[in-house]
Short mmCIF file of N, CA and C in Angstrom, two decimals:
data_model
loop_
_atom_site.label_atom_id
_atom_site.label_comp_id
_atom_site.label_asym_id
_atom_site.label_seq_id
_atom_site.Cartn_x
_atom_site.Cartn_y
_atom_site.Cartn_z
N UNK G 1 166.23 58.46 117.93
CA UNK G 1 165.81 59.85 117.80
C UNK G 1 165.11 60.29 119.08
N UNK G 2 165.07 61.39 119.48
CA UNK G 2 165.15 61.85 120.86
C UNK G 2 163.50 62.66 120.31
N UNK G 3 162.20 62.48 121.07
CA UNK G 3 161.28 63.34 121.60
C UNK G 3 161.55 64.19 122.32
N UNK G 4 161.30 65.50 122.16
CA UNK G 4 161.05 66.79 122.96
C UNK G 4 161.03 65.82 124.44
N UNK G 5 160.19 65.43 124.98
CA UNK G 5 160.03 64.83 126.08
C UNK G 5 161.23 64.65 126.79
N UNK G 6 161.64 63.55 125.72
CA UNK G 6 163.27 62.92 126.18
C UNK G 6 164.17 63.95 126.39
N UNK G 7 164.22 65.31 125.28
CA UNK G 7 165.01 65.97 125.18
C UNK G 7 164.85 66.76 126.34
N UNK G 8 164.26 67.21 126.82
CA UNK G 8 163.91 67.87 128.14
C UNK G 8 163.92 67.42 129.41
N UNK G 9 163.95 65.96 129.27
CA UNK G 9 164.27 64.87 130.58
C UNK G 9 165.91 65.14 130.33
N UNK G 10 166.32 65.28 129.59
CA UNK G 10 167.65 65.37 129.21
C UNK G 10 168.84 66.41 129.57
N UNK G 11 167.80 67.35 129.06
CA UNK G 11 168.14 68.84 129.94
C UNK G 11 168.15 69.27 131.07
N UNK G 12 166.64 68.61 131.74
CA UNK G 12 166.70 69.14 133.04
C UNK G 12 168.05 68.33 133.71
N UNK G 13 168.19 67.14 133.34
CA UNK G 13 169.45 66.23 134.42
C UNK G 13 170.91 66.96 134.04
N UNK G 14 171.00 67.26 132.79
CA UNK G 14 172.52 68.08 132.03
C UNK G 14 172.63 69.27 133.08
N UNK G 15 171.45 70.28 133.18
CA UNK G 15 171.70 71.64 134.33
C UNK G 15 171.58 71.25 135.29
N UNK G 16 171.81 70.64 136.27
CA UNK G 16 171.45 70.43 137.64
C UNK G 16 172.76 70.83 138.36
N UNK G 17 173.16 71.68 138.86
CA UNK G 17 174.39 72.11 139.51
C UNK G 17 174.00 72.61 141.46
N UNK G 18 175.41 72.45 141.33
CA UNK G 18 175.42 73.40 143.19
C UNK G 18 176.88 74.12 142.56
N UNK G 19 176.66 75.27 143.44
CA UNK G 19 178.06 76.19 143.42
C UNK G 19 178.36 75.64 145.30
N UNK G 20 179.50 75.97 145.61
CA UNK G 20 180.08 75.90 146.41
C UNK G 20 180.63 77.57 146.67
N UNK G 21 180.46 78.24 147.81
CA UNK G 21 180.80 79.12 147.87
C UNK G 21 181.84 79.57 149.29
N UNK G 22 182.90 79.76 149.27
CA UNK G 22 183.16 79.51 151.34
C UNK G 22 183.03 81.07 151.36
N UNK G 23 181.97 82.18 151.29
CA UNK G 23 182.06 83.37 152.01
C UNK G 23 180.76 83.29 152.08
N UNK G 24 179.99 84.41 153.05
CA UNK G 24 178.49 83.89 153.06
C UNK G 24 177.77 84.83 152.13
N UNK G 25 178.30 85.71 150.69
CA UNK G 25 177.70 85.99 149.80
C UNK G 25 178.48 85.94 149.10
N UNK G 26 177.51 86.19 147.43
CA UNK G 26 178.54 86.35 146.44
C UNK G 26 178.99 87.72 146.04
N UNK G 27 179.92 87.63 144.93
CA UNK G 27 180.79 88.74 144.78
C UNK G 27 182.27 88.43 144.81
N UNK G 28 182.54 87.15 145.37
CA UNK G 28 183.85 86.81 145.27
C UNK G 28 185.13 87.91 145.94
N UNK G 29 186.32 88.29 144.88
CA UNK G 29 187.08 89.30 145.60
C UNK G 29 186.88 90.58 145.66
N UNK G 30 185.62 90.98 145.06
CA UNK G 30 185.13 92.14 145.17
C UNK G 30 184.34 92.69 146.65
N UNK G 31 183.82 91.58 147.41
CA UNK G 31 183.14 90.82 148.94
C UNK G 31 184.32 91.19 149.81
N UNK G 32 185.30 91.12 149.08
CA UNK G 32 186.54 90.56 150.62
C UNK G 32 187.50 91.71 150.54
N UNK G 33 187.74 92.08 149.34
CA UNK G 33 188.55 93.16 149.45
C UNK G 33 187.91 94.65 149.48
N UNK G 34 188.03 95.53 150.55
CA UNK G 34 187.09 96.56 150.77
C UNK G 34 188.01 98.08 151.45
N UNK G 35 189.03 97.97 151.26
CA UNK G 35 190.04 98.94 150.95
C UNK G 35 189.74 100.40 150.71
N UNK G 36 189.78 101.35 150.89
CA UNK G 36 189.76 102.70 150.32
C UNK G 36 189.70 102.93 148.74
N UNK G 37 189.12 102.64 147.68
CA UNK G 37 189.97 102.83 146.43
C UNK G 37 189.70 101.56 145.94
N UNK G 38 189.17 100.78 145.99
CA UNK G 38 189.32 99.57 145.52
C UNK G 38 188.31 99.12 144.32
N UNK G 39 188.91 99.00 143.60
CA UNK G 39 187.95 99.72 142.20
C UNK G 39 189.05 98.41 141.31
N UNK G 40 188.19 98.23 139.79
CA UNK G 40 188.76 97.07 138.82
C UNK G 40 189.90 98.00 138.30
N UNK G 41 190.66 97.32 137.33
CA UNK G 41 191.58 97.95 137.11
C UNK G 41 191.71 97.84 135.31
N UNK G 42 190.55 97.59 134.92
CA UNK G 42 190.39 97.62 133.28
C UNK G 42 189.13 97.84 133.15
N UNK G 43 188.32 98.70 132.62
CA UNK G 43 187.64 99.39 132.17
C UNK G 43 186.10 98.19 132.42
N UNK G 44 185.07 98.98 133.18
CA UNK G 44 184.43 98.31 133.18
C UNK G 44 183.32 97.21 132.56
N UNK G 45 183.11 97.62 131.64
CA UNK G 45 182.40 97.30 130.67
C UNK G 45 182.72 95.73 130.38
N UNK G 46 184.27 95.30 130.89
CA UNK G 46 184.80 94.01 130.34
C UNK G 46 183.79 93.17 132.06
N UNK G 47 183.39 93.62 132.89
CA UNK G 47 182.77 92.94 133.97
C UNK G 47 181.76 92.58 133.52
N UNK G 48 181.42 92.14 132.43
CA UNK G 48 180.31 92.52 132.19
C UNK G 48 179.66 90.43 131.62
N UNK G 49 178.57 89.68 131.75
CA UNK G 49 178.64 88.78 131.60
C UNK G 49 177.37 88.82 130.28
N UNK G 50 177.68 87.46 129.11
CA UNK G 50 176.49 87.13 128.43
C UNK G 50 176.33 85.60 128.39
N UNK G 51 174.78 85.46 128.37
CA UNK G 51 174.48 84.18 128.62
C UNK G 51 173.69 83.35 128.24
N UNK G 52 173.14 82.12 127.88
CA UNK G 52 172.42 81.73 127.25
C UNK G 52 171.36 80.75 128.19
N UNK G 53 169.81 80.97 127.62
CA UNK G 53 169.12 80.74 128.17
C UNK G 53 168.44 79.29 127.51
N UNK G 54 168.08 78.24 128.08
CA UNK G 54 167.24 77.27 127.27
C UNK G 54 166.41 76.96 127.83
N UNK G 55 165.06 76.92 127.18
CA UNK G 55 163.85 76.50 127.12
C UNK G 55 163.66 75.13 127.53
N UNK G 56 163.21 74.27 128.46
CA UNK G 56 162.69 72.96 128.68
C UNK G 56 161.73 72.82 127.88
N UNK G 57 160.85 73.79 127.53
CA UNK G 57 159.67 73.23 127.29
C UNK G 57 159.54 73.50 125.48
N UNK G 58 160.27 74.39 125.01
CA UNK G 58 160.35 74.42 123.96
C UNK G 58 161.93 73.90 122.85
N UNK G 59 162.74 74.04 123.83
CA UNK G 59 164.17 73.58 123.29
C UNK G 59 164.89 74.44 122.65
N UNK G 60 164.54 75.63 122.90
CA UNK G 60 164.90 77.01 121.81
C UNK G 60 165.78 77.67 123.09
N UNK G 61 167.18 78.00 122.51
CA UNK G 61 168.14 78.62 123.42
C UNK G 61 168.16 80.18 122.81
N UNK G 62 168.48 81.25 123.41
CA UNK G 62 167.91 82.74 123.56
C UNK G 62 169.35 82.60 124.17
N UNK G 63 170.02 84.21 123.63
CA UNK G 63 170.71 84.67 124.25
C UNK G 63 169.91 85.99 125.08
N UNK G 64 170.39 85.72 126.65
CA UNK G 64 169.77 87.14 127.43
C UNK G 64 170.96 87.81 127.58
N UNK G 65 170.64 88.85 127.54
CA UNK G 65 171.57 90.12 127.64
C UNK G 65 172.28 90.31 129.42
N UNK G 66 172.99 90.46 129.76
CA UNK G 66 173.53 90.95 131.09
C UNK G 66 174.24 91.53 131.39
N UNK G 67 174.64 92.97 130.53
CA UNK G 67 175.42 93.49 130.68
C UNK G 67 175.04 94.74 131.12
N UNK G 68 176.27 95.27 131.96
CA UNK G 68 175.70 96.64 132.49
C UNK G 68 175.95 98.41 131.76
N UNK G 69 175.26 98.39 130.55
CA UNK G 69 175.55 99.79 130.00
C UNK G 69 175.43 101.28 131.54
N UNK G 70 175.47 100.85 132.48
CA UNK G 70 175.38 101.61 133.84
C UNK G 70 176.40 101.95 134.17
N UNK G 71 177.58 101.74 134.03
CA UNK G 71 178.73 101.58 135.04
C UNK G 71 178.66 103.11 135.54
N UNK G 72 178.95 103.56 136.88
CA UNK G 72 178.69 104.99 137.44
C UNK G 72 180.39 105.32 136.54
N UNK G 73 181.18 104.95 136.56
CA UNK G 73 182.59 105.47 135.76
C UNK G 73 183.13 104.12 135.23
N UNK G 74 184.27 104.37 134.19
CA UNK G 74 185.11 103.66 133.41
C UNK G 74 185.54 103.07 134.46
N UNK G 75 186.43 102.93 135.43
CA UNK G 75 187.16 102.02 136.62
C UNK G 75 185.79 101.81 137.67
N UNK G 76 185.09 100.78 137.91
CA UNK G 76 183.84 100.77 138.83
C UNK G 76 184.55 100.53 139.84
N UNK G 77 183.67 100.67 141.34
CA UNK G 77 184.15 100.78 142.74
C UNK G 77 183.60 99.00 142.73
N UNK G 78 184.72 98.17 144.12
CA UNK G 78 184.28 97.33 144.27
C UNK G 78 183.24 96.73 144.50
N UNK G 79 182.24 97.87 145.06
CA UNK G 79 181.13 98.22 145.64
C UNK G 79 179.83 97.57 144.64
N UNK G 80 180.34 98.70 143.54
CA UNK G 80 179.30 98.64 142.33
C UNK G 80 179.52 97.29 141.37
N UNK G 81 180.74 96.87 141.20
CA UNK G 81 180.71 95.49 140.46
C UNK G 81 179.95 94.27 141.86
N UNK G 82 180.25 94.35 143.11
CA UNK G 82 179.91 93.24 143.63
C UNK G 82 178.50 93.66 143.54
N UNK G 83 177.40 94.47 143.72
CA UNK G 83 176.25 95.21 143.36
C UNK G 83 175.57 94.27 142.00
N UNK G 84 176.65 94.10 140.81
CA UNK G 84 176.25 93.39 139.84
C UNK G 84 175.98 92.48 139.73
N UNK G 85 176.97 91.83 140.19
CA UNK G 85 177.15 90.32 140.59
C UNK G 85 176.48 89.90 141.20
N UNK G 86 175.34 90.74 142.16
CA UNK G 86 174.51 90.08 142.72
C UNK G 86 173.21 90.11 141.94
N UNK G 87 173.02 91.19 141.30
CA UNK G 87 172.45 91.24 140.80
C UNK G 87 172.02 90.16 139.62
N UNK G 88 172.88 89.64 138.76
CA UNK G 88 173.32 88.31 138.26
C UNK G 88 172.83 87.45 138.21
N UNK G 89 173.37 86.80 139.63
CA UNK G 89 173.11 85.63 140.52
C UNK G 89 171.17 85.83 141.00
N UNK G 90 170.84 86.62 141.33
CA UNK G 90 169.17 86.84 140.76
C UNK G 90 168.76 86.58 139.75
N UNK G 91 169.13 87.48 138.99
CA UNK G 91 168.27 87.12 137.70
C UNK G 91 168.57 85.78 137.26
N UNK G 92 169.33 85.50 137.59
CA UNK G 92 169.83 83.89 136.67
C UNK G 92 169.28 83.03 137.58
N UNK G 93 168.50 82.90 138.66
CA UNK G 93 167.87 82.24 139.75
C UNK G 93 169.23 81.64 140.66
N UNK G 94 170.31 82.11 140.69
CA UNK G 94 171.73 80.90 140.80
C UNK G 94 171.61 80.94 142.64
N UNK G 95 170.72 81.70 143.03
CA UNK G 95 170.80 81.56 144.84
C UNK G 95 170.66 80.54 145.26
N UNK G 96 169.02 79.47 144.63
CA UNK G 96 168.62 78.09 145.10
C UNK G 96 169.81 77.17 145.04
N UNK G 97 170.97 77.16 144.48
CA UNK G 97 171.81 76.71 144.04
C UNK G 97 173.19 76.68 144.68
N UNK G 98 173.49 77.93 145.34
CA UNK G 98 174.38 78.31 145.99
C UNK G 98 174.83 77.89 147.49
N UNK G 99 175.57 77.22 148.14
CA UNK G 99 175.54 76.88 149.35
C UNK G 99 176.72 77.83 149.76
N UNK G 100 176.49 78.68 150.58
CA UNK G 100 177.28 79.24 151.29
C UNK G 100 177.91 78.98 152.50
N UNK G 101 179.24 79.82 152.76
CA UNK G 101 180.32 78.94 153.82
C UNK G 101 180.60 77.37 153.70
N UNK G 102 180.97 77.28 152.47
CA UNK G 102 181.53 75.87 152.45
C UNK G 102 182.72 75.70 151.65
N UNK G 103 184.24 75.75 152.62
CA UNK G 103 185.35 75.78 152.07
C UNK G 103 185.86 74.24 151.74
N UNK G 104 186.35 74.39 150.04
CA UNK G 104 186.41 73.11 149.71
C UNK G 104 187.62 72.40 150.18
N UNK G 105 188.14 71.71 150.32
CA UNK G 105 189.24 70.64 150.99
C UNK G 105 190.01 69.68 150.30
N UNK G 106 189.17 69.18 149.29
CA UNK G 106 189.60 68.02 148.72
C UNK G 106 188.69 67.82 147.16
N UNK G 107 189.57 67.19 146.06
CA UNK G 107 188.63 66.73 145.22
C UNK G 107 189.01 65.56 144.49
N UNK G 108 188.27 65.05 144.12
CA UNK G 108 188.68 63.76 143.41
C UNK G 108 188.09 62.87 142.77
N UNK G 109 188.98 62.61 141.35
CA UNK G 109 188.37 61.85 140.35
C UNK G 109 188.36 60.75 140.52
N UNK G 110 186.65 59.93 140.45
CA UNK G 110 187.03 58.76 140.42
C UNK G 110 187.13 57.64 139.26
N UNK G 111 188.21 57.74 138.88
CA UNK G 111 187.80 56.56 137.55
C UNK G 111 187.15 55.63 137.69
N UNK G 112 186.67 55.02 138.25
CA UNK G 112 185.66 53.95 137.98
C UNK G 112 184.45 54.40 138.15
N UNK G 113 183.99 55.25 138.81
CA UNK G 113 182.91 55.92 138.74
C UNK G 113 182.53 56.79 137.66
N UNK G 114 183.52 57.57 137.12
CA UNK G 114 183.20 58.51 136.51
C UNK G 114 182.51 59.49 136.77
N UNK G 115 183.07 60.08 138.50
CA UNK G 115 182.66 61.15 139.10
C UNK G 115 183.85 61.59 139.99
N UNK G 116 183.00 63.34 140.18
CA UNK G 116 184.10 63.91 140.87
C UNK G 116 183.51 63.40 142.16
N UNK G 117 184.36 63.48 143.13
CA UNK G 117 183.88 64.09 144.35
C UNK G 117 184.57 64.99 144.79
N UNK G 118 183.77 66.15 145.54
CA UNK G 118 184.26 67.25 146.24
C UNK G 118 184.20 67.11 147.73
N UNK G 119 185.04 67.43 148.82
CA UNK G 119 184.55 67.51 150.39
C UNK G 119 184.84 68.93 150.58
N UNK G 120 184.19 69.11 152.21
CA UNK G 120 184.23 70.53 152.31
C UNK G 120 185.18 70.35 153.52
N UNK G 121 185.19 71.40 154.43
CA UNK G 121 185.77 71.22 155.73
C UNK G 121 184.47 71.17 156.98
N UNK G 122 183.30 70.97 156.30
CA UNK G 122 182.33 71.12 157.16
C UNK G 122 182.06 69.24 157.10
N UNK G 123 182.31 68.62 156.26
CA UNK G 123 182.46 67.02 156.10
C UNK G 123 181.03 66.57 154.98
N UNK G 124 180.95 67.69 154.30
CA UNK G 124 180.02 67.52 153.86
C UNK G 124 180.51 66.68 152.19
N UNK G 125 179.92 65.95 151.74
CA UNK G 125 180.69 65.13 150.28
C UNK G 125 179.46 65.70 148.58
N UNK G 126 179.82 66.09 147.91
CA UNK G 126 179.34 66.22 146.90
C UNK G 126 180.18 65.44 145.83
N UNK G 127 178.89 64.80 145.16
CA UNK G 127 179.52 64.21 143.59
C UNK G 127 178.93 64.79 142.62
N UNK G 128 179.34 64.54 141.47
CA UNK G 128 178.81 65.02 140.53
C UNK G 128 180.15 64.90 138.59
N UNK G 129 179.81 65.01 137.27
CA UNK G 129 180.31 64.81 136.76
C UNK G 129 181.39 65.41 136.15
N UNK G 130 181.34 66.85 136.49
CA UNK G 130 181.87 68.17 136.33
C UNK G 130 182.34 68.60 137.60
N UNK G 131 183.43 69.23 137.57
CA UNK G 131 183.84 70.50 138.87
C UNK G 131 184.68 71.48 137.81
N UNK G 132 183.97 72.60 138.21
CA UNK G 132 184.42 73.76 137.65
C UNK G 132 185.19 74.72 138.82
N UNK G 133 186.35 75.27 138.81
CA UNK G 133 187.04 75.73 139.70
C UNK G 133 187.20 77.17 139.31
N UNK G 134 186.70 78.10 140.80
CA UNK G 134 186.44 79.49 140.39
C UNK G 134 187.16 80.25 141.39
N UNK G 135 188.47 79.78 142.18
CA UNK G 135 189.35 80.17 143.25
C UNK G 135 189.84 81.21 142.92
N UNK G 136 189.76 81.87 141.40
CA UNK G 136 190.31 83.11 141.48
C UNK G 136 191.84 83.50 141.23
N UNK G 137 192.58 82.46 141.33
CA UNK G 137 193.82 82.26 141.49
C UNK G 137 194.57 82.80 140.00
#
C-alpha cells in the first residue's frame, strides 16, 4: 500500500518530461505558416485544449479549464490561435520544459533497456520511457 509520500515520490518521477521543439517558439504550424489569410479552417472553438491538473501534495486531480470563449471570429487568424498556444504553454508552466531548435533525427527503442532514445541533429541524446510524436503530419 502506497503512502501519500510514496505516492507523490511517484508522481513527481511519472511527470518529468522535455518537449523537443526544432523552431525557436511554440505555436507549431501556426509559427511557420504566415501567409495573407491564414486562418484554421474549422471553427474555432475546436482549438481549444482541456486539462488535468494533479496535486503532489494532496493527490486530488482538478480539471482546469483552457479554453478560449474569446475567439475574435468563428475561423481565428493564425495569429490569434498561435497567441493561445502560447498562452497555454504559460499557464501550464510547459516553457522550463521546452528545448528549443532541436530537430529530431533519430529514435529508438531499446528492448533491453526499456527506453526510448531520441537524437537531435545538434548530437544531443535524450532517453526516456515514452516519446510522444507531435510532427503534425
Amino acid at each position: 500500500m502506497w503512502t501519500y509520500l510514496d505516492h507523490d515520490i511517484y508522481l513527481y518521477f511519472m511527470l518529468r518530461f522535455t518537449i523537443l521543439e526544432k523552431h525557436s517558439c511554440v505555436g507549431g504550424t501556426w509559427n511557420i505558416n504566415r501567409y495573407p489569410g491564414c486562418a484554421c479552417d474549422v471553427p474555432s472553438n475546436f482549438y481549444c485544449f482541456s486539462f488535468l491538473q494533479v496535486s503532489l501534495t494532496s493527490c486530488e486531480i482538478t480539471t482546469i479549464p483552457s479554453q478560449n470563449p474569446s475567439w475574435s471570429r468563428a475561423f481565428a487568424s493564425h495569429t490569434e490561435i498561435r497567441g493561445y498556444l502560447e498562452t497555454v504553454a504559460s499557464r501550464f508552466g510547459l516553457y522550463p520544459h521546452i528545448k528549443f531548435g532541436r530537430t529530431i533525427t533519430r529514435s529508438k527503442w531499446d528492448e533491453v533497456a526499456s527506453k526510448w532514445t531520441v537524437e537531435t541533429a545538434g548530437g544531443e541524446t535524450f532517453t526516456g520511457d515514452v516519446v510522444v510524436s507531435g510532427s503534425g503530419l
